[in-house]
JSON list of C-alpha atoms in Angstrom, two decimals:
[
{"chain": "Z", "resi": 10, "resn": "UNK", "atom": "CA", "xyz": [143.54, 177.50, 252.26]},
{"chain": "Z", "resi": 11, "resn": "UNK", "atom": "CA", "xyz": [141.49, 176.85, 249.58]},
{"chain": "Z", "resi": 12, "resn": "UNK", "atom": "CA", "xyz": [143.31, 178.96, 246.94]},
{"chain": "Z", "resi": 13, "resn": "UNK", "atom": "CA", "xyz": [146.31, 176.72, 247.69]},
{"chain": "Z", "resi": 14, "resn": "UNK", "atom": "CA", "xyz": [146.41, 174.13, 244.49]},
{"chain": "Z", "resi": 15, "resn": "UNK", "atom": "CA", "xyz": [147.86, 171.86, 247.56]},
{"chain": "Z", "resi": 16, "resn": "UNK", "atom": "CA", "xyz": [147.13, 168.56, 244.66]},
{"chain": "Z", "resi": 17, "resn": "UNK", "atom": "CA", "xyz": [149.94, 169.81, 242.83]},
{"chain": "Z", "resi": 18, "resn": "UNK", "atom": "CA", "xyz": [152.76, 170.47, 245.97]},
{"chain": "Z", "resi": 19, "resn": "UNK", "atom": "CA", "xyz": [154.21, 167.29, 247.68]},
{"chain": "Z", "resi": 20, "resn": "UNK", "atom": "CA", "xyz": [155.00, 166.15, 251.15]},
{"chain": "Z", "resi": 21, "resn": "UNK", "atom": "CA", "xyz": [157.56, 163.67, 252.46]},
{"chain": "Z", "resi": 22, "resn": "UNK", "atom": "CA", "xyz": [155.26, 160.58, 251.20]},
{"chain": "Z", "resi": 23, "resn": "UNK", "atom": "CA", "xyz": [153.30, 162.45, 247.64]},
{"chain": "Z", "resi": 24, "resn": "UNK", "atom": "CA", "xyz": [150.27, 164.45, 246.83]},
{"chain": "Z", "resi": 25, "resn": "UNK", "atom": "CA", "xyz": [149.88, 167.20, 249.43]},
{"chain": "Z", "resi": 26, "resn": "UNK", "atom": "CA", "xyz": [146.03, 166.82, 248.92]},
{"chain": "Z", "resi": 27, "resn": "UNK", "atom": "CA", "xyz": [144.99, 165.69, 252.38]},
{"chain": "Z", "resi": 28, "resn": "UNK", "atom": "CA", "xyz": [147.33, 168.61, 254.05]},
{"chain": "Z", "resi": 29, "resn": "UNK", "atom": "CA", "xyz": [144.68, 170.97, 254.39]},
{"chain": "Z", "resi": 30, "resn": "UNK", "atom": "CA", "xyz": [142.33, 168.56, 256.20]},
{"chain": "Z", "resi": 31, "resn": "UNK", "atom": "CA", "xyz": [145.19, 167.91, 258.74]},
{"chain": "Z", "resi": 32, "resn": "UNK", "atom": "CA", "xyz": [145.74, 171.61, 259.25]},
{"chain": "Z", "resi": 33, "resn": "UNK", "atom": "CA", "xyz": [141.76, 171.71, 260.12]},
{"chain": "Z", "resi": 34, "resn": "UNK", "atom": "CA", "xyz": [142.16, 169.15, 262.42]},
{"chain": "Z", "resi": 35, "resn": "UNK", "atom": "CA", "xyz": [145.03, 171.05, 263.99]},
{"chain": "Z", "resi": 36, "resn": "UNK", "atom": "CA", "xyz": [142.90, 174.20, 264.38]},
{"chain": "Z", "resi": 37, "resn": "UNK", "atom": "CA", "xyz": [139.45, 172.44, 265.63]},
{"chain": "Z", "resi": 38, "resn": "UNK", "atom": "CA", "xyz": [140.20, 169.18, 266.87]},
{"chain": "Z", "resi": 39, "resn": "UNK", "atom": "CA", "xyz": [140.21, 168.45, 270.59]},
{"chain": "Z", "resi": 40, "resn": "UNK", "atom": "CA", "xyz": [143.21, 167.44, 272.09]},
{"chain": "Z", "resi": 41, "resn": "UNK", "atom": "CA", "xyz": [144.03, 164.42, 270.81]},
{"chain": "Z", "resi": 42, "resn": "UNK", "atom": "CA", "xyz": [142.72, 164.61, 267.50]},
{"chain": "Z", "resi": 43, "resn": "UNK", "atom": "CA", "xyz": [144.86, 168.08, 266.78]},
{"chain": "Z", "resi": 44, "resn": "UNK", "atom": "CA", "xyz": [148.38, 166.05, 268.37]},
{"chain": "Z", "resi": 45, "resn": "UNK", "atom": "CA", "xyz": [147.31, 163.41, 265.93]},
{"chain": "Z", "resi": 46, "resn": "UNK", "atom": "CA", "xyz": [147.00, 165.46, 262.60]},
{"chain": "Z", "resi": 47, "resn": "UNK", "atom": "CA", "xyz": [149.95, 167.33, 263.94]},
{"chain": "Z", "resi": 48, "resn": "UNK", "atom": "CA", "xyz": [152.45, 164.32, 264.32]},
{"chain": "Z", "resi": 49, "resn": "UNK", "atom": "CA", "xyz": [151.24, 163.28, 260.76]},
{"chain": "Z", "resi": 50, "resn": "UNK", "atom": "CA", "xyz": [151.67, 167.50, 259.29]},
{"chain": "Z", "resi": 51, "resn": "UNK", "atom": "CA", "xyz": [155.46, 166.82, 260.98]},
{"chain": "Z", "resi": 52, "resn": "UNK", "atom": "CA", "xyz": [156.46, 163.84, 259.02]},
{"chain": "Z", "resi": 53, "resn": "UNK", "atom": "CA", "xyz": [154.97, 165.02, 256.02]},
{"chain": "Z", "resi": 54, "resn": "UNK", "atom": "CA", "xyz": [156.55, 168.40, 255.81]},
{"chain": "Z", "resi": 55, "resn": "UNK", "atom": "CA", "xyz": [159.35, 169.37, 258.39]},
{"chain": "Z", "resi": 56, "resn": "UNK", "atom": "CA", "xyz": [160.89, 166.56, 260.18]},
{"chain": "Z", "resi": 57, "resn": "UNK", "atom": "CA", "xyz": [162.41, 164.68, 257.39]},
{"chain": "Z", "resi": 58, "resn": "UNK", "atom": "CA", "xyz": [163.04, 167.39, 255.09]},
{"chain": "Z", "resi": 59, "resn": "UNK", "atom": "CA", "xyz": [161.20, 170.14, 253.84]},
{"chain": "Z", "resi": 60, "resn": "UNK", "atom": "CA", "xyz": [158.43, 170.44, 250.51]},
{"chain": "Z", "resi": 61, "resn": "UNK", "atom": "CA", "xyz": [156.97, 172.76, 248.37]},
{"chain": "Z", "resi": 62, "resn": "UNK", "atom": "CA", "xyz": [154.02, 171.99, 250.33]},
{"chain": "Z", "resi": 63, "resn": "UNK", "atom": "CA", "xyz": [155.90, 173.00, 253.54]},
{"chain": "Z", "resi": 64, "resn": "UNK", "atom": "CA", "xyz": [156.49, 176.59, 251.99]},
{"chain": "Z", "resi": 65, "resn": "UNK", "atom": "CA", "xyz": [152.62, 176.80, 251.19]},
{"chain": "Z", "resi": 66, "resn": "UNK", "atom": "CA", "xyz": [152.02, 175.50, 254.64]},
{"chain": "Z", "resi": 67, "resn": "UNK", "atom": "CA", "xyz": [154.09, 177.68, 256.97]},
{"chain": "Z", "resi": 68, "resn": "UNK", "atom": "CA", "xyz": [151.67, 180.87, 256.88]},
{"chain": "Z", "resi": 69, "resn": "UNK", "atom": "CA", "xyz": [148.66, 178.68, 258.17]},
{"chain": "Z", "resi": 70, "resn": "UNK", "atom": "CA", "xyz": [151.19, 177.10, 261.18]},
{"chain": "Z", "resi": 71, "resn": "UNK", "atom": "CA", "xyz": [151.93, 181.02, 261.92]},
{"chain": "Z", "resi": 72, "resn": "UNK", "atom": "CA", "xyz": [148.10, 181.45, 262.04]},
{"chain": "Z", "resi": 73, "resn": "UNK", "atom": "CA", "xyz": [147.45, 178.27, 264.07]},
{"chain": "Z", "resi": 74, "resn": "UNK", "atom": "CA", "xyz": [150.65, 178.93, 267.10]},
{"chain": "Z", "resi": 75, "resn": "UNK", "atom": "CA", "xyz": [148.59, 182.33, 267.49]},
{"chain": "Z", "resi": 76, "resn": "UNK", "atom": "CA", "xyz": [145.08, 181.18, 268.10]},
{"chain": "Z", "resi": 77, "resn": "UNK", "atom": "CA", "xyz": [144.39, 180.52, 271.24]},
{"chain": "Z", "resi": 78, "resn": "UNK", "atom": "CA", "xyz": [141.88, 178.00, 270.80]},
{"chain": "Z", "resi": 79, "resn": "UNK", "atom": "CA", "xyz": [144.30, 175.67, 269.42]},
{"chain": "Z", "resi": 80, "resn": "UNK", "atom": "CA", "xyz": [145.03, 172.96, 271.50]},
{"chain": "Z", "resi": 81, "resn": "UNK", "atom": "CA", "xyz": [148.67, 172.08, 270.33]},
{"chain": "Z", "resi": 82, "resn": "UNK", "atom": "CA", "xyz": [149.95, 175.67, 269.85]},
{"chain": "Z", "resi": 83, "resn": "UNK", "atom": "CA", "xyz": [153.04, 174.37, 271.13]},
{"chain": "Z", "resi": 84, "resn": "UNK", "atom": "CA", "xyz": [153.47, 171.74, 268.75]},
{"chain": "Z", "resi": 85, "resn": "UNK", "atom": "CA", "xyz": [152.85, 173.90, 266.08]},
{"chain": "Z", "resi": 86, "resn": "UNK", "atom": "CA", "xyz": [155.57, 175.99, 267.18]},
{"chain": "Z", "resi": 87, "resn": "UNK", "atom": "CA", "xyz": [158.24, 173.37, 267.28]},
{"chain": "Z", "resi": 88, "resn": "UNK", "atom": "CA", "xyz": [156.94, 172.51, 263.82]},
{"chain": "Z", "resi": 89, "resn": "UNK", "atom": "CA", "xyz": [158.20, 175.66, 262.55]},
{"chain": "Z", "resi": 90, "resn": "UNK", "atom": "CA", "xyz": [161.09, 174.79, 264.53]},
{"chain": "Z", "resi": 91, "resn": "UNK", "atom": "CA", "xyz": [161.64, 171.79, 263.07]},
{"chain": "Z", "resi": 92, "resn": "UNK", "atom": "CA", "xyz": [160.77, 173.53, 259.06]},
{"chain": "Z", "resi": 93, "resn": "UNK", "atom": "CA", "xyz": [163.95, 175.75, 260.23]},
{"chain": "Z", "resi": 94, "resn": "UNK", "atom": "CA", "xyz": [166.29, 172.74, 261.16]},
{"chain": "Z", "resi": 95, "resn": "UNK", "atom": "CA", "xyz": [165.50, 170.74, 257.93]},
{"chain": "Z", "resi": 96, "resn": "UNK", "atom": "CA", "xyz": [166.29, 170.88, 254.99]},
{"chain": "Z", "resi": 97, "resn": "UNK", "atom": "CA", "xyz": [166.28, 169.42, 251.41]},
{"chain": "Z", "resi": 98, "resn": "UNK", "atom": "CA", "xyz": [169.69, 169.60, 249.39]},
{"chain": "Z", "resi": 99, "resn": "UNK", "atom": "CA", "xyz": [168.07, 168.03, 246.13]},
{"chain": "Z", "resi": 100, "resn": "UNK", "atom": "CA", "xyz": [165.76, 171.74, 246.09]},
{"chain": "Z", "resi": 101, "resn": "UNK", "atom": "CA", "xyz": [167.50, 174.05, 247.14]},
{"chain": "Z", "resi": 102, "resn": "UNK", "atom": "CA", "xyz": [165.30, 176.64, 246.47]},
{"chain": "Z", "resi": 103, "resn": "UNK", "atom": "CA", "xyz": [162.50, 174.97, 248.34]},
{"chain": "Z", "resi": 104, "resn": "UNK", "atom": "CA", "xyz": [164.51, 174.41, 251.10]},
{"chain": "Z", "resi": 105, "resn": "UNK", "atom": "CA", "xyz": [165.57, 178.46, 251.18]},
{"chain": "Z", "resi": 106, "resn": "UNK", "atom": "CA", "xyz": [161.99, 179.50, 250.54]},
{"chain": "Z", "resi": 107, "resn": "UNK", "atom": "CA", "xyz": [160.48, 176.97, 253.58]},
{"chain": "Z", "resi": 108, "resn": "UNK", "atom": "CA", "xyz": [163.07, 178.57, 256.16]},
{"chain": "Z", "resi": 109, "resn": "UNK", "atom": "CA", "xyz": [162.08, 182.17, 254.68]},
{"chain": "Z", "resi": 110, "resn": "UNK", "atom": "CA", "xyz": [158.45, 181.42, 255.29]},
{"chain": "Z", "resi": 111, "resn": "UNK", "atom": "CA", "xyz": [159.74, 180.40, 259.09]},
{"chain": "Z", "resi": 112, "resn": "UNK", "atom": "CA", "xyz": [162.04, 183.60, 259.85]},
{"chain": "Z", "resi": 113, "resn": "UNK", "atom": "CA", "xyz": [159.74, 185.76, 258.03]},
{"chain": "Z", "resi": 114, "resn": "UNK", "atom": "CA", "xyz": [157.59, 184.56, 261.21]},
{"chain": "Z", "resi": 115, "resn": "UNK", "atom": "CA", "xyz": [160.24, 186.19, 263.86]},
{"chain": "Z", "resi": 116, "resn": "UNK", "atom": "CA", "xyz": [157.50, 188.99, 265.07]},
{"chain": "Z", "resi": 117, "resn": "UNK", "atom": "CA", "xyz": [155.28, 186.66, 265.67]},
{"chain": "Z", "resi": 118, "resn": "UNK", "atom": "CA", "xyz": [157.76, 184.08, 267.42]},
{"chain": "Z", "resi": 119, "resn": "UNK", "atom": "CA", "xyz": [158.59, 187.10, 269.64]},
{"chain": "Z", "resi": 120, "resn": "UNK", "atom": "CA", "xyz": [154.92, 188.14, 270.67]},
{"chain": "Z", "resi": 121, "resn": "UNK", "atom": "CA", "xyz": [154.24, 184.02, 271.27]},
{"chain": "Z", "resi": 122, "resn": "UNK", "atom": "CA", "xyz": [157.32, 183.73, 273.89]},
{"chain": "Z", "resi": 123, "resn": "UNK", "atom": "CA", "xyz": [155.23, 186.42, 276.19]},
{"chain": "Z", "resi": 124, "resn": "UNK", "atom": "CA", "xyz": [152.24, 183.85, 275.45]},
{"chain": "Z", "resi": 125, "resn": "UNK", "atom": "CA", "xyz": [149.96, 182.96, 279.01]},
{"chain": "Z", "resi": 126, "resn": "UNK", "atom": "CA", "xyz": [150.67, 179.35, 278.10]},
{"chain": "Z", "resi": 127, "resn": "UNK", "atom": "CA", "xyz": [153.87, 178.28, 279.57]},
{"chain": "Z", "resi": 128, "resn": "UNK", "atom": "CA", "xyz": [154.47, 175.38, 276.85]},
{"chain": "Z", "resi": 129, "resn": "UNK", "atom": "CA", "xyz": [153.72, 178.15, 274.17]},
{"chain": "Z", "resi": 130, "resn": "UNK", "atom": "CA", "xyz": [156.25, 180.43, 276.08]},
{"chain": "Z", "resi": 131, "resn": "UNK", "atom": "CA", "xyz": [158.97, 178.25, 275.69]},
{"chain": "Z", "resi": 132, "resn": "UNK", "atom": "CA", "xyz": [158.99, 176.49, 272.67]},
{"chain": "Z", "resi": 133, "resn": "UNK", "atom": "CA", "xyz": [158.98, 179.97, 271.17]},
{"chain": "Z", "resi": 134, "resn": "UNK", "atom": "CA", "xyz": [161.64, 180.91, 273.41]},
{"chain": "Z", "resi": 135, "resn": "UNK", "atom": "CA", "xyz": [163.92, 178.20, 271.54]},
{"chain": "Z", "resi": 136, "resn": "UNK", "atom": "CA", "xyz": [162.32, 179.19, 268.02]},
{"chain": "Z", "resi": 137, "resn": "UNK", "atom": "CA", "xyz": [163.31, 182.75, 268.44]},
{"chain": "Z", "resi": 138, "resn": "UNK", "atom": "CA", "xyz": [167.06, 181.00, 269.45]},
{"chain": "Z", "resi": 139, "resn": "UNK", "atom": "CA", "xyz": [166.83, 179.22, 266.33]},
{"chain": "Z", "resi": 140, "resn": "UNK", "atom": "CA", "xyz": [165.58, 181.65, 264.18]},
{"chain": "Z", "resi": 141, "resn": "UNK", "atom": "CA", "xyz": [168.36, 183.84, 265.72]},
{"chain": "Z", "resi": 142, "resn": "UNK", "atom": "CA", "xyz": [170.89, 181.54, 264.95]},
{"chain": "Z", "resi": 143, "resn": "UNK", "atom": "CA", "xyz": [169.89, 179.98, 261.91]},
{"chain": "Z", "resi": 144, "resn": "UNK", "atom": "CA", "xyz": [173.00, 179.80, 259.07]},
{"chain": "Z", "resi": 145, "resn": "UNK", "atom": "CA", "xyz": [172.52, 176.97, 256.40]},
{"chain": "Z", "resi": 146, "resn": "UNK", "atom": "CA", "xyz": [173.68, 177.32, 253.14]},
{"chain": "Z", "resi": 147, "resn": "UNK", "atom": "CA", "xyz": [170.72, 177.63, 251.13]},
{"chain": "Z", "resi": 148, "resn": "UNK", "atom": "CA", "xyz": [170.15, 181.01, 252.94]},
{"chain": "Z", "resi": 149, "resn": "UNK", "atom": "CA", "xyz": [173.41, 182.73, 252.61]},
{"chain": "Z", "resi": 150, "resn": "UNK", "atom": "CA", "xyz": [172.75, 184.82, 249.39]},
{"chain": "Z", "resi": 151, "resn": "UNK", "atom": "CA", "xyz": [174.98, 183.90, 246.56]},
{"chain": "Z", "resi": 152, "resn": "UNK", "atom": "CA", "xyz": [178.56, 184.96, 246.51]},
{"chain": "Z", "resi": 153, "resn": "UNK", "atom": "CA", "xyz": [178.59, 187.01, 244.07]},
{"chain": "Z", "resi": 154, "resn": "UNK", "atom": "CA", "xyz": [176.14, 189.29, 246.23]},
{"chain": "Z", "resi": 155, "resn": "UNK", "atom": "CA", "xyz": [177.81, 188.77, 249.63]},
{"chain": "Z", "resi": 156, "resn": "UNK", "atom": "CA", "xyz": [179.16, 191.62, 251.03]},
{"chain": "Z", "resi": 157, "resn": "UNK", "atom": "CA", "xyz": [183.42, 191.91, 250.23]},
{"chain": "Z", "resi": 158, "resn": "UNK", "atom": "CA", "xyz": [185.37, 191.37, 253.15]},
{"chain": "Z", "resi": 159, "resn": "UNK", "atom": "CA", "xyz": [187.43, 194.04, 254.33]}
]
């Protein structure tokens, strides 16, 4: 985390300085402490729209929904949900690379739906549904490379 220049990326409400100390809190906090910092990581960068700080973010929330001694692996899964399901039309490219940095993640979505935890199980069950079925426009490659029709 620490080679991240997370100062200079944004969330929903500015500087995306104090996201790595919520993504600690995710990983070591008890229980309520990790749904805490996780509710705040969801506003800031996937359930209002998506950041450059939610692209930088996504690897570590792949790292986090696979460690079992994580208390809110499931939230953390429906957070990359959520990344998937939002977007931001202003930045485009943000928006496309955030959603890459989620479906790049579809391995790891699969191995988490035969997770022990049943909560784990199926909110990657409905990732793997959503990665599945994800169209949006910022991730259909450009026209002029699409495949012609026949």
């Amino acid at each position: 985390m620490s080679r991240v220049r997370w100062h200079d990326l944004t969330h929903a409400y500015g500087s995306a300085g104090d996201v790595p100390g919520r993504l600690s809190r995710v990983a070591f906090g008890d229980a309520r402490t990790s749904a805490s910092a996780l509710s705040d990581l969801g506003l800031w960068l996937g359930e209002l729209a998506v950041f450059d700080a939610t692209v930088e973010a996504v690897p570590f929330l792949w790292g986090l929904a696979v460690t079992d001694s994580v208390n809110s692996r499931s939230g953390v899964v429906e957070l990359l949900q959520a990344i998937l399901e939002h977007g931001n039309p202003p930045q485009i490219a943000v928006q496309r690379a955030a959603h890459r940095a989620v479906l790049n993640g579809r391995s790891t979505a699969d191995l988490l739906a035969c997770d022990e935890d049943a909560a784990v199980r199926a909110a990657a069950a409905n990732l793997v549904a959503a990665i599945d079925s994800h169209v949006c426009e910022s991730c259909r490659p450009p026209r002029e490379w699409a495949a012609p029709l026949t």
